[in-house]
Coordinates of C-alpha atoms in Angstrom, one line a residue:
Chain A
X19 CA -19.0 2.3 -15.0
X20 CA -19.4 1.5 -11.1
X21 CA -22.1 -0.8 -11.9
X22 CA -20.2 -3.1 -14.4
X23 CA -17.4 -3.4 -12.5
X24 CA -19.4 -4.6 -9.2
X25 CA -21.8 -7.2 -11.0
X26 CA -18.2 -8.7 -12.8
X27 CA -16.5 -8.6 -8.8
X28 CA -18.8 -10.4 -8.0
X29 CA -18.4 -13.3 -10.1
X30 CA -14.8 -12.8 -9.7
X31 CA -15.1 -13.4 -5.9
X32 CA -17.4 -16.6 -6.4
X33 CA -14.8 -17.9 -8.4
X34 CA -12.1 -16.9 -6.2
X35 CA -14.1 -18.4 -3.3
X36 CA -14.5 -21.5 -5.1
X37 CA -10.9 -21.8 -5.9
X38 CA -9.7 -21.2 -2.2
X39 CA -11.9 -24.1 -0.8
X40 CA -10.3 -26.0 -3.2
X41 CA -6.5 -24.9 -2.5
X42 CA -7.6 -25.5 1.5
X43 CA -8.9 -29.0 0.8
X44 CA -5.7 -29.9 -1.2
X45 CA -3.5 -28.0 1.6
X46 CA -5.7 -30.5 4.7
X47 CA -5.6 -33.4 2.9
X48 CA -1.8 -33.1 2.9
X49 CA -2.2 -32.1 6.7
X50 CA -0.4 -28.5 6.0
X51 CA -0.9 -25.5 8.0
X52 CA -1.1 -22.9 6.1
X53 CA -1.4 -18.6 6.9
X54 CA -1.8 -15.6 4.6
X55 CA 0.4 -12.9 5.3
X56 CA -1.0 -9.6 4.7
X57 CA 0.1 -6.0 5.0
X58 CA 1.8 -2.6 3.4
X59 CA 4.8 -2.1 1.7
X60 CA 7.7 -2.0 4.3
X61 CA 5.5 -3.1 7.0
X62 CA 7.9 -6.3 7.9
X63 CA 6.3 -9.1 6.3
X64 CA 9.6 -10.8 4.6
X65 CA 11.4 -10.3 7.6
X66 CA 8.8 -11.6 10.1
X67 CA 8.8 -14.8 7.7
X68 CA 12.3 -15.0 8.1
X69 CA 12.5 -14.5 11.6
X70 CA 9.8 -17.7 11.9
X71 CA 11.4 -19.7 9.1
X72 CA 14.3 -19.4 10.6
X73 CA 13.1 -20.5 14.3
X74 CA 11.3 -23.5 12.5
X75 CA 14.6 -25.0 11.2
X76 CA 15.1 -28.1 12.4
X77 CA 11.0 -28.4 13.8
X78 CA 8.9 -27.9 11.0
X79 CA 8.7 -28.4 7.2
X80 CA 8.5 -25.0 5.7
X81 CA 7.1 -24.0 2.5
X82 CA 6.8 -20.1 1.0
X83 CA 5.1 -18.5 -1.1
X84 CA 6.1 -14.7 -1.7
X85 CA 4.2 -12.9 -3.6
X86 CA 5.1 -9.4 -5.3
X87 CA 4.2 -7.2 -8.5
X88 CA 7.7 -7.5 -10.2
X89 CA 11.2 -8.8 -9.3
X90 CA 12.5 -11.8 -7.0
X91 CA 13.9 -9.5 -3.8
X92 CA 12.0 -11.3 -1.1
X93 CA 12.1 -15.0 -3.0
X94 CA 15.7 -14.5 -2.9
X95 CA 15.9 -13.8 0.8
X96 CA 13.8 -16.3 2.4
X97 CA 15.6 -18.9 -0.5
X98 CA 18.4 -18.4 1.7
X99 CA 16.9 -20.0 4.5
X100 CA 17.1 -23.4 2.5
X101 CA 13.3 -24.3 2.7
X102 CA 11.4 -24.5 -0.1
X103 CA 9.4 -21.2 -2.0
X104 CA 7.9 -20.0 -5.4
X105 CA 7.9 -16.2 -6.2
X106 CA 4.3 -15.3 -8.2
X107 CA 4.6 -12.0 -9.7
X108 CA 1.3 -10.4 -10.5
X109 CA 2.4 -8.1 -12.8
X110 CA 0.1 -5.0 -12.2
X111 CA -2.1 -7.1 -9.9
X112 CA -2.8 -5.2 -6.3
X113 CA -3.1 -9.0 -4.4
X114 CA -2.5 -12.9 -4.9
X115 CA -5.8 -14.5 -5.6
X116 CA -7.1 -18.6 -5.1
X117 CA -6.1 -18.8 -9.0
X118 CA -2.4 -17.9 -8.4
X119 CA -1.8 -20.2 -5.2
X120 CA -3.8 -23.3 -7.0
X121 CA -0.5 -22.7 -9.5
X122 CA 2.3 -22.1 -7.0
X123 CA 1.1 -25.3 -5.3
X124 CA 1.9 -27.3 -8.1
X125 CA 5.0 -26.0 -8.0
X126 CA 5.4 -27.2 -4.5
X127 CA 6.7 -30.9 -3.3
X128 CA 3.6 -30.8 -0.5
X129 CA 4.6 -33.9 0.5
X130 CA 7.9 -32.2 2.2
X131 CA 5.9 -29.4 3.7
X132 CA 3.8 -29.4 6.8
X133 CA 3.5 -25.7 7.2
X134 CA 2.6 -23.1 4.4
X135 CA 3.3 -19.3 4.5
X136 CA 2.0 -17.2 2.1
X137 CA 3.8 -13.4 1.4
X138 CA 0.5 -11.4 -0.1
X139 CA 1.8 -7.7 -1.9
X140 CA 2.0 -4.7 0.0
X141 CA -1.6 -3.3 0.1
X142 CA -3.9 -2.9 3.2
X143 CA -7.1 -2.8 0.5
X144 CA -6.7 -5.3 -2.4
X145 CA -6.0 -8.3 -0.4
X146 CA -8.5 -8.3 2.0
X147 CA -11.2 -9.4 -0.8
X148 CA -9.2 -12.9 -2.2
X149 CA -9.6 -15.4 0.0
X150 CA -6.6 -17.9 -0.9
X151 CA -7.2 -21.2 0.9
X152 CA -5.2 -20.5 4.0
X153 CA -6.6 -21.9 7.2
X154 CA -5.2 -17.9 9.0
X155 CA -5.3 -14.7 7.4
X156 CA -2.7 -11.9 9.2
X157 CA -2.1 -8.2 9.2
X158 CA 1.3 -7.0 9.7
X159 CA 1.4 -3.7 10.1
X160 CA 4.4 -1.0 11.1
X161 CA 4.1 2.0 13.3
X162 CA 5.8 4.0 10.5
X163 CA 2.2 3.9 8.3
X164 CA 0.6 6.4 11.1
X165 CA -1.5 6.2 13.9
X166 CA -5.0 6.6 12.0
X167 CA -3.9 3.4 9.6
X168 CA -6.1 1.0 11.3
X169 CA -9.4 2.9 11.2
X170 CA -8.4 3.7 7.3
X171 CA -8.5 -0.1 6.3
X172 CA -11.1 -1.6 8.4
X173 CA -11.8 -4.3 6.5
X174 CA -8.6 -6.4 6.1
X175 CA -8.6 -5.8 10.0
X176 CA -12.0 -7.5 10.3
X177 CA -11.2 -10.7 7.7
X178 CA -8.3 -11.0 9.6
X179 CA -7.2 -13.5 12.2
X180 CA -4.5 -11.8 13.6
X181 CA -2.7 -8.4 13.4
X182 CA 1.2 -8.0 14.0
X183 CA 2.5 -4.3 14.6
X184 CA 5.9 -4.2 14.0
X185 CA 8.7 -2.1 14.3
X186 CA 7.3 -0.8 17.7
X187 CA 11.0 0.0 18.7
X188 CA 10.1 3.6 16.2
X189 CA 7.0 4.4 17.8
X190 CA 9.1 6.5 20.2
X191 CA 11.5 8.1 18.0
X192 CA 8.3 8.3 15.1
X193 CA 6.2 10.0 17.9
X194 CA 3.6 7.2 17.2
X195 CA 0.8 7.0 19.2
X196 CA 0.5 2.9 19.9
X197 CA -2.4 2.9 22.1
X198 CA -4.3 4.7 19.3
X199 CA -3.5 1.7 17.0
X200 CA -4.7 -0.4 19.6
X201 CA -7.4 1.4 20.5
X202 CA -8.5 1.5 16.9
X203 CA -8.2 -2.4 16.5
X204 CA -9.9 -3.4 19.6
X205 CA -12.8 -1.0 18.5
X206 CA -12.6 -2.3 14.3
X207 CA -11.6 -5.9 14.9
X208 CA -10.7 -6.9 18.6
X209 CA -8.3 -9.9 17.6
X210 CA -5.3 -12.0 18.7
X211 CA -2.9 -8.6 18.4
X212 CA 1.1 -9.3 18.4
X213 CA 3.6 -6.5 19.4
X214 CA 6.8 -7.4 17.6
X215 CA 10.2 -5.1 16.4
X216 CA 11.4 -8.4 14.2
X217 CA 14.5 -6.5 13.4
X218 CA 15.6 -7.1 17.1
X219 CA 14.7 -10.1 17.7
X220 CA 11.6 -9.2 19.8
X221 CA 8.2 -10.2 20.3
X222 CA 8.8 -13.4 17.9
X223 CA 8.6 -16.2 20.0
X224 CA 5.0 -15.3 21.4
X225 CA 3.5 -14.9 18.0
X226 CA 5.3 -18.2 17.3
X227 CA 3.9 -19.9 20.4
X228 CA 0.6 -18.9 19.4
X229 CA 0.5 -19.2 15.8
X230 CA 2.1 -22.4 15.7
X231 CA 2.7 -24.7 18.9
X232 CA -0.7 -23.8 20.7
X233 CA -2.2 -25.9 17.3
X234 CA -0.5 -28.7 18.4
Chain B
X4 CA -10.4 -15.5 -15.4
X5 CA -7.9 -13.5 -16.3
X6 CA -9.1 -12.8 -19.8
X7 CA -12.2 -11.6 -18.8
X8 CA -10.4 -9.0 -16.2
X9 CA -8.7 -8.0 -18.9
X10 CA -11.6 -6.9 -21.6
X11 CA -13.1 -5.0 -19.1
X12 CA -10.1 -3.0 -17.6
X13 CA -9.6 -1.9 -21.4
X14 CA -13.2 -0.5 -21.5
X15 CA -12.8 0.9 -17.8
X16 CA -8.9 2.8 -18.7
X17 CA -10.3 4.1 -21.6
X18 CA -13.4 5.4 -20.5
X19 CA -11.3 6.5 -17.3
X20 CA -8.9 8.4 -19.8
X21 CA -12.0 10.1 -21.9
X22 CA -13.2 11.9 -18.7
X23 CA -9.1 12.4 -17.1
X24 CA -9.1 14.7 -20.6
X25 CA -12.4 16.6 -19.7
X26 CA -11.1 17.3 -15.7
X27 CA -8.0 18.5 -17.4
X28 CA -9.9 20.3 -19.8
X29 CA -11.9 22.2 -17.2
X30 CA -9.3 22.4 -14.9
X31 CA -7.0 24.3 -17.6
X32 CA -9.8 26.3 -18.4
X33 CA -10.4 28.4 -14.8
X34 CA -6.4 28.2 -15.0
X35 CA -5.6 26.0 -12.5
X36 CA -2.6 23.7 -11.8
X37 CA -3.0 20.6 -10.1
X38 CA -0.8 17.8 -9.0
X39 CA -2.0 14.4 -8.3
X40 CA 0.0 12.7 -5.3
X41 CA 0.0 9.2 -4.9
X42 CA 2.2 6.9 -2.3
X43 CA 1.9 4.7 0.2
X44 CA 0.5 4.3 3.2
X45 CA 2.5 6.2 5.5
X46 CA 4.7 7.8 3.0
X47 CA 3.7 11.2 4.3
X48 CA 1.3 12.5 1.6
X49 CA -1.3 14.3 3.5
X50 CA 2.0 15.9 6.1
X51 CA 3.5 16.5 2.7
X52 CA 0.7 18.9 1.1
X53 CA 0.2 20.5 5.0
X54 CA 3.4 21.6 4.9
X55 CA 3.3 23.1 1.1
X56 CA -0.4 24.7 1.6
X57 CA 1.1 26.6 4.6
X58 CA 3.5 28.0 2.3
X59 CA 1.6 28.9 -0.1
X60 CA -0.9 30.7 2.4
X61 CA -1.6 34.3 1.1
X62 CA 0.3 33.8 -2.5
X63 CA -2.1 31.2 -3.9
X64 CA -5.4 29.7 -3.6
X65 CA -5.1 26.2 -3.0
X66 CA -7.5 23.5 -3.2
X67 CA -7.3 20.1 -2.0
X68 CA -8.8 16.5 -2.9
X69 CA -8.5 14.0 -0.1
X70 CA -9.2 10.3 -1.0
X71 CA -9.5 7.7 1.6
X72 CA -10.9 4.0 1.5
X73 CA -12.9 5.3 4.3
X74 CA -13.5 8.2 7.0
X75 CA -12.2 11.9 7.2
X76 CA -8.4 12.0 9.1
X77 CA -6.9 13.3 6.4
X78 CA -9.7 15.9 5.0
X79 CA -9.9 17.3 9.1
X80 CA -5.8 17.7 8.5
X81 CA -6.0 19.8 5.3
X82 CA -9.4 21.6 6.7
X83 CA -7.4 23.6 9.3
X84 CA -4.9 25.2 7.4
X85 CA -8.5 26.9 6.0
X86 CA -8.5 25.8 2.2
X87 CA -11.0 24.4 0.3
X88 CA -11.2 20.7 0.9
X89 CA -13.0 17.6 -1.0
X90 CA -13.3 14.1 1.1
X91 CA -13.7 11.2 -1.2
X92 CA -14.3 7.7 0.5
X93 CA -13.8 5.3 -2.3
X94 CA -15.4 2.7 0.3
X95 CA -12.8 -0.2 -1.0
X96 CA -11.5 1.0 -4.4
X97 CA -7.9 0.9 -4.1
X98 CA -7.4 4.1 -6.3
X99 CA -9.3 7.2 -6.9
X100 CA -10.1 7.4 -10.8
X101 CA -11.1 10.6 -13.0
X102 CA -15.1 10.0 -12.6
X103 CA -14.5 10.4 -8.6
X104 CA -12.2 13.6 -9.5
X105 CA -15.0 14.9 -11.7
X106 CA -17.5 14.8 -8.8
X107 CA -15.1 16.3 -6.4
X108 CA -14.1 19.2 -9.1
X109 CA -18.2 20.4 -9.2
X110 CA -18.1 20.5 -5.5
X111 CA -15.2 22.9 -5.1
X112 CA -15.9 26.6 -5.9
X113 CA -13.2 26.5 -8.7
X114 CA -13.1 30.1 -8.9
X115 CA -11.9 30.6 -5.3
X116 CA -8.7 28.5 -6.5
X117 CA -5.8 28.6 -8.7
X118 CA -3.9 25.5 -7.7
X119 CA -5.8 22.0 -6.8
X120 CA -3.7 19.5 -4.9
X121 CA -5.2 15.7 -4.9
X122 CA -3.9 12.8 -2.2
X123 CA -4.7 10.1 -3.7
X124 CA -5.5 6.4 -2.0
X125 CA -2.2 5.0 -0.2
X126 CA -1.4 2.4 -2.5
X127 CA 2.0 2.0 -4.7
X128 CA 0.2 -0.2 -7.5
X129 CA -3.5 0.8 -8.3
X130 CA -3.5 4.4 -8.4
X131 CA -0.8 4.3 -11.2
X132 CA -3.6 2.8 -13.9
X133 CA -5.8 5.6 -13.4
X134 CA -5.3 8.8 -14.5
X135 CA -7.5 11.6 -13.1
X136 CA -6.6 14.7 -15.3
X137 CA -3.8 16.6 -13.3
X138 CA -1.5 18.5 -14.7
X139 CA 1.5 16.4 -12.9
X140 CA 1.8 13.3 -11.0
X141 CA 4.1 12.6 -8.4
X142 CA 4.9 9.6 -5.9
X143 CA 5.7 10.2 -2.3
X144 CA 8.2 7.5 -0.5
X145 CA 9.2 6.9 2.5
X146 CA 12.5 5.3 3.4
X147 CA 10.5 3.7 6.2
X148 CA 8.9 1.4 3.3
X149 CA 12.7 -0.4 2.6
X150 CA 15.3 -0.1 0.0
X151 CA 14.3 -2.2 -2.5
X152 CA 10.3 -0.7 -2.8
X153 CA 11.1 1.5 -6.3
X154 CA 11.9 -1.7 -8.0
X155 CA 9.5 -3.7 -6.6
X156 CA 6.8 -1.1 -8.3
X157 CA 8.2 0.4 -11.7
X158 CA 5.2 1.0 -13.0
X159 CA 3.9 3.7 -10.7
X160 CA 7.5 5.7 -11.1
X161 CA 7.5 5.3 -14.8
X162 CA 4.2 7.4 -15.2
X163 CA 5.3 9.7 -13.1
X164 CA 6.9 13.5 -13.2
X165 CA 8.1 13.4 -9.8
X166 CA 9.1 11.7 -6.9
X167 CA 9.5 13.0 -3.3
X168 CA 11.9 10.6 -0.9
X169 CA 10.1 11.3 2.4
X170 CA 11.7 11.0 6.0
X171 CA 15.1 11.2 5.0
X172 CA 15.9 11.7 8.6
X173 CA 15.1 7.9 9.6
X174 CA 17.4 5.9 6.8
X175 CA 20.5 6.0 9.4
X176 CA 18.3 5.2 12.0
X177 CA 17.0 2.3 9.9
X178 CA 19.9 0.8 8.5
X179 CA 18.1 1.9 4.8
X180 CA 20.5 2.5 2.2
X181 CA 19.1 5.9 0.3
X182 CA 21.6 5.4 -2.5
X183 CA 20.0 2.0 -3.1
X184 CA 16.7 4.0 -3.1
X185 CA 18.3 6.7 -5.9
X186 CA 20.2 4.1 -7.8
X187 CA 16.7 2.3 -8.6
X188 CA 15.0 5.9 -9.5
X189 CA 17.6 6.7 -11.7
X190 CA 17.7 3.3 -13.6
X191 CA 13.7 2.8 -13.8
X192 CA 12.7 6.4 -14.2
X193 CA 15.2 9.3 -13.9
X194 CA 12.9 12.0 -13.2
X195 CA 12.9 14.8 -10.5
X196 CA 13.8 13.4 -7.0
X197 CA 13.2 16.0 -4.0
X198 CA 14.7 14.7 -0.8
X199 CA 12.5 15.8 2.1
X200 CA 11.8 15.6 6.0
X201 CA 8.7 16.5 6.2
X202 CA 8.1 16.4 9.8
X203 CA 11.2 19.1 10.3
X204 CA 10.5 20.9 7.5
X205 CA 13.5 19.9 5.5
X206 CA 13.6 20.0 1.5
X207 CA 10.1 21.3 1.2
X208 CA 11.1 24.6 -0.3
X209 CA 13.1 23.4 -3.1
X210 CA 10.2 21.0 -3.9
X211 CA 7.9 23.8 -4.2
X212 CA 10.4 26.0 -6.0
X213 CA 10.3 23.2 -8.9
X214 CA 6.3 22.6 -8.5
X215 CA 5.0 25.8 -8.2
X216 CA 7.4 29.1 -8.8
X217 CA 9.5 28.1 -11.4
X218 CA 6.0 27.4 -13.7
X219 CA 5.3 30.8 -13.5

């Protein structure tokens, strides 16, 4: 059973890899930034996005795609925002794949986009093997999944870019060890690492500065 | 793409079932109730079984399955309250599935138990596809994880018997409304909700009065 299911991944991944070269080469051509945003369920990815869409106004040309297994909850908050987005939902699928964003980018008008997030579903394990054609991929993760969550999921640490731990206004209150976390991510992946309670406001700027306006 | 995932996760569930049936089978036969737990990350899972296994110190014989994506946290957790304990590192499988449960079930002296607990991987979408031949399944949330995560993953609280709403004692703290949380459960999948804090040892009795005593 194991061995079936790795010789079909891996034509699965080819074809996913194939698929998110293309996506990235229709994304540059159109000069787009784009970034994947990984991470658990309740980890503050929706909100993050809102937090940046919302500093963008006025700066940049937003585009969103928000990605979740059923329903329209999060496409119908960052919708609010007034920048353009297109919900995928995968049904009983555990990640977004190249396959799903080469759709949703039909559905976008690229040419009134410049910058492109994408909203994976909550998982630290399925993502981390679908490319999509972003030019970042990005943890976020929340000091409410544990102390031991990094050294867990190794792997979507080590394909990632950057990590965001969020909510680190509960790490107190939680009795959350963060230097464990970072300990753990310095050892697993030592990347660009962003400390951020989005809720309050706090931490969002810096990510900003570096995910965005350092590129220009 | 899609169509070829397809064919092959109807072999894969159906072979997975076929040996589900034969854990159950063997399980049943040494007389042994076991519960499969599945969750999120951070939802409280492996906290959750501590907490019961200390209970049930001197008036059963508890086993426990711990599966990870990778290393032994949780197994070191479950391995002090002096139980037998299983460690399964699914390496990146997002799920554990019955062929991994029928591995761990030769390794455990079955009859030095009478009750087998099994954590599965944190993950609120892939574990729900794969039965492993428990008696009951049962998903452990945390309000941490946001008010609107039941409907964002039906599927995964329609199969199951149970649900536990984990760290009650945070929702005020974090603005989440728990009615939102119960109104959901009760419209996808009214089953058996157990409110619980865990870490202070709230609700845990009445969830074991329902799992355990009232069975016999």
């Amino acid at each position: 059973m194991h061995k079936v299911d790795l010789s079909i991944g891996k034509d699965l991944f080819e074809e996913n890899e194939k698929i998110a070269r293309r996506n990235n080469d229709i994304l540059n051509e159109k000069k787009i930034f784009s970034v994947d945003f990984m991470g658990s369920i309740g980890s503050g990815k929706t909100l993050l996005i809102e937090k940046i869409v919302e500093r963008l106004a006025g700066k940049r040309k937003v585009g969103v795609i928000v990605g979740d297994v059923t329903g329209d909850d999060d496409y119908q908050r960052i919708k609010k925002h007034g920048v353009q987005v297109v919900n995928i939902n995968t049904g009983k699928e555990c990640h977004l794949d190249a396959h799903l964003i080469d759709h949703a980018i039909e559905e976008l008008d690229l040419d009134g986009i410049d910058t492109l997030f994408v909203e994976n579903i909550g998982n630290l394990v399925c993502p981390a093997d679908f490319m999509l054609g972003c030019d970042k991929r990005g943890v976020v993760i929340s000091v409410t999944e544990g102390d031991d969550m990094v050294r867990k999921h190794p792997l979507i640490f080590q394909i990632s870019d950057f990590v965001v731990l969020n909510k680190i206004d509960l790490a107190e209150y939680m009795e959350v060890d963060m230097d464990k976390i970072l300990e753990d991510l310095n050892r697993i992946s030592p990347k660009k690492v962003f400390l951020t309670d989005a809720k309050h406001d706090k931490g969002i700027d810096e990510f900003i500065q570096w995910l965005i306006w350092k590129r220009e």
